[in-house]
Amino acid sequence: LPPLPPLPPLPPLQPLPPPFLVTGGCASASSVLDNIEYAAVGYTASQAPYYRDASSSYYIYWDPSCDSGAAPARWIVTRCAPSTTASSNLDGCGACYEGLAYIDSGDSSSPPLGTSA
């Protein structure tokens, strides 16, 4: 048999976004959302970055539809790493995660960042 043609080159890897610090998180999740730095560790199938708290096992990720249906896109804080291959419902449960925290957002490039007065 003749040799197979070479595979096309892989697209260049996107550099990971810089870490960010969460301060002033909600009282019920203050140990996870107050004065905690989250660093990007990779990308999901939608090319949204996902983040992990270096000192624990909490993740922040963007899910286009956490119930694979009518739910709006949102950034979610959870103990479970997101799927990097699923197109939606990244926690795999088929229902929207109602755990630590979430915020609806159509922007997959970064969790909403800013300051409050």
CSV table of C-alpha atoms in Angstrom, one decimal:
chain,number,residue,atom,x,y,z
A,1,LEU,CA,0.0,0.0,0.0
A,2,PRO,CA,1.2,3.5,-0.7
A,3,PRO,CA,1.9,5.7,2.3
A,4,LEU,CA,-0.8,7.9,3.6
A,5,PRO,CA,-0.6,11.6,2.9
A,6,PRO,CA,0.6,13.7,5.8
A,7,LEU,CA,-2.0,15.2,8.1
A,8,PRO,CA,-2.7,18.9,7.8
A,9,PRO,CA,-0.9,21.0,10.4
A,10,LEU,CA,-2.8,21.7,13.6
A,11,PRO,CA,-4.1,25.2,14.1
A,12,PRO,CA,-1.9,27.2,16.4
A,13,LEU,CA,-2.9,27.0,20.1
A,14,GLN,CA,-4.5,30.1,21.5
A,15,PRO,CA,-2.6,31.6,24.4
A,16,LEU,CA,-4.5,31.2,27.7
A,17,PRO,CA,-6.1,34.4,29.1
A,18,PRO,CA,-4.4,35.9,32.2
A,19,PRO,CA,-5.6,34.9,35.7
A,20,PHE,CA,-8.2,37.1,37.5
A,21,LEU,CA,-9.0,37.7,41.1
A,22,VAL,CA,-12.5,37.4,42.5
A,23,THR,CA,-13.3,39.6,45.4
A,24,GLY,CA,-16.5,40.5,47.2
A,25,GLY,CA,-18.3,37.2,46.2
A,26,CYS,CA,-21.6,36.3,47.6
A,27,ALA,CA,-21.8,35.4,51.3
A,28,SER,CA,-23.0,31.8,50.8
A,29,ALA,CA,-19.9,31.0,48.7
A,30,SER,CA,-17.4,33.4,50.2
A,31,SER,CA,-14.6,30.8,50.5
A,32,VAL,CA,-14.8,30.2,46.7
A,33,LEU,CA,-15.6,33.7,45.5
A,34,ASP,CA,-13.8,36.1,47.7
A,35,ASN,CA,-10.1,36.9,47.3
A,36,ILE,CA,-9.5,33.9,45.1
A,37,GLU,CA,-7.4,33.8,42.0
A,38,TYR,CA,-8.6,31.8,39.0
A,39,ALA,CA,-6.2,30.8,36.3
A,40,ALA,CA,-7.2,29.6,32.8
A,41,VAL,CA,-6.4,25.9,32.3
A,42,GLY,CA,-7.8,25.3,28.8
A,43,TYR,CA,-10.7,25.8,26.4
A,44,THR,CA,-14.0,24.1,26.0
A,45,ALA,CA,-15.4,22.9,22.6
A,46,SER,CA,-17.0,26.4,22.1
A,47,GLN,CA,-13.5,27.9,22.4
A,48,ALA,CA,-14.4,29.6,25.7
A,49,PRO,CA,-11.7,29.5,28.3
A,50,TYR,CA,-12.3,27.7,31.6
A,51,TYR,CA,-10.6,28.5,34.9
A,52,ARG,CA,-9.5,26.7,38.0
A,53,ASP,CA,-8.8,28.0,41.5
A,54,ALA,CA,-5.2,26.9,42.1
A,55,SER,CA,-5.7,26.2,45.8
A,56,SER,CA,-8.8,24.1,45.5
A,57,SER,CA,-10.9,22.3,43.0
A,58,TYR,CA,-13.4,24.9,41.9
A,59,TYR,CA,-13.9,25.8,38.2
A,60,ILE,CA,-15.4,28.7,36.3
A,61,TYR,CA,-16.6,28.0,32.8
A,62,TRP,CA,-19.1,29.3,30.2
A,63,ASP,CA,-21.9,27.0,29.1
A,64,PRO,CA,-23.9,27.9,25.9
A,65,SER,CA,-26.9,26.1,27.3
A,66,CYS,CA,-26.7,24.3,30.6
A,67,ASP,CA,-29.8,22.2,29.9
A,68,SER,CA,-29.1,21.7,26.2
A,69,GLY,CA,-32.2,23.6,25.5
A,70,ALA,CA,-33.8,26.9,26.4
A,71,ALA,CA,-31.4,28.0,29.2
A,72,PRO,CA,-29.4,31.1,28.5
A,73,ALA,CA,-25.7,31.0,28.2
A,74,ARG,CA,-23.9,31.6,31.5
A,75,TRP,CA,-20.7,31.5,33.4
A,76,ILE,CA,-20.9,28.8,36.1
A,77,VAL,CA,-18.8,28.2,39.3
A,78,THR,CA,-18.7,24.6,40.3
A,79,ARG,CA,-16.6,21.8,41.8
A,80,CYS,CA,-16.8,19.8,38.5
A,81,ALA,CA,-14.5,20.3,35.6
A,82,PRO,CA,-16.4,21.1,32.4
A,83,SER,CA,-16.4,18.8,29.4
A,84,THR,CA,-14.0,20.0,26.7
A,85,THR,CA,-15.8,18.1,24.0
A,86,ALA,CA,-19.6,18.7,24.7
A,87,SER,CA,-21.2,21.7,22.8
A,88,SER,CA,-23.6,22.4,25.7
A,89,ASN,CA,-24.6,21.0,29.1
A,90,LEU,CA,-20.9,20.9,30.0
A,91,ASP,CA,-21.5,19.3,33.4
A,92,GLY,CA,-23.4,16.5,31.7
A,93,CYS,CA,-26.4,16.4,34.0
A,94,GLY,CA,-29.0,17.7,31.6
A,95,ALA,CA,-30.3,20.3,34.0
A,96,CYS,CA,-28.9,23.8,34.8
A,97,TYR,CA,-26.4,23.8,37.6
A,98,GLU,CA,-27.8,25.6,40.6
A,99,GLY,CA,-24.7,25.2,42.9
A,100,LEU,CA,-22.2,27.8,44.0
A,101,ALA,CA,-22.9,30.7,41.6
A,102,TYR,CA,-23.7,31.6,38.0
A,103,ILE,CA,-24.3,34.7,35.9
A,104,ASP,CA,-26.1,34.8,32.6
A,105,SER,CA,-23.8,36.1,29.8
A,106,GLY,CA,-23.7,35.9,26.0
A,107,ASP,CA,-19.9,36.7,26.1
A,108,SER,CA,-17.9,33.6,26.1
A,109,SER,CA,-14.5,35.3,26.0
A,110,SER,CA,-14.3,36.0,29.7
A,111,PRO,CA,-16.4,36.0,32.9
A,112,PRO,CA,-17.8,39.4,33.6
A,113,LEU,CA,-15.0,41.4,35.2
A,114,GLY,CA,-15.1,44.8,36.7
A,115,THR,CA,-15.4,46.7,39.9
A,116,SER,CA,-18.3,47.8,42.0
A,117,ALA,CA,-18.6,51.2,43.6
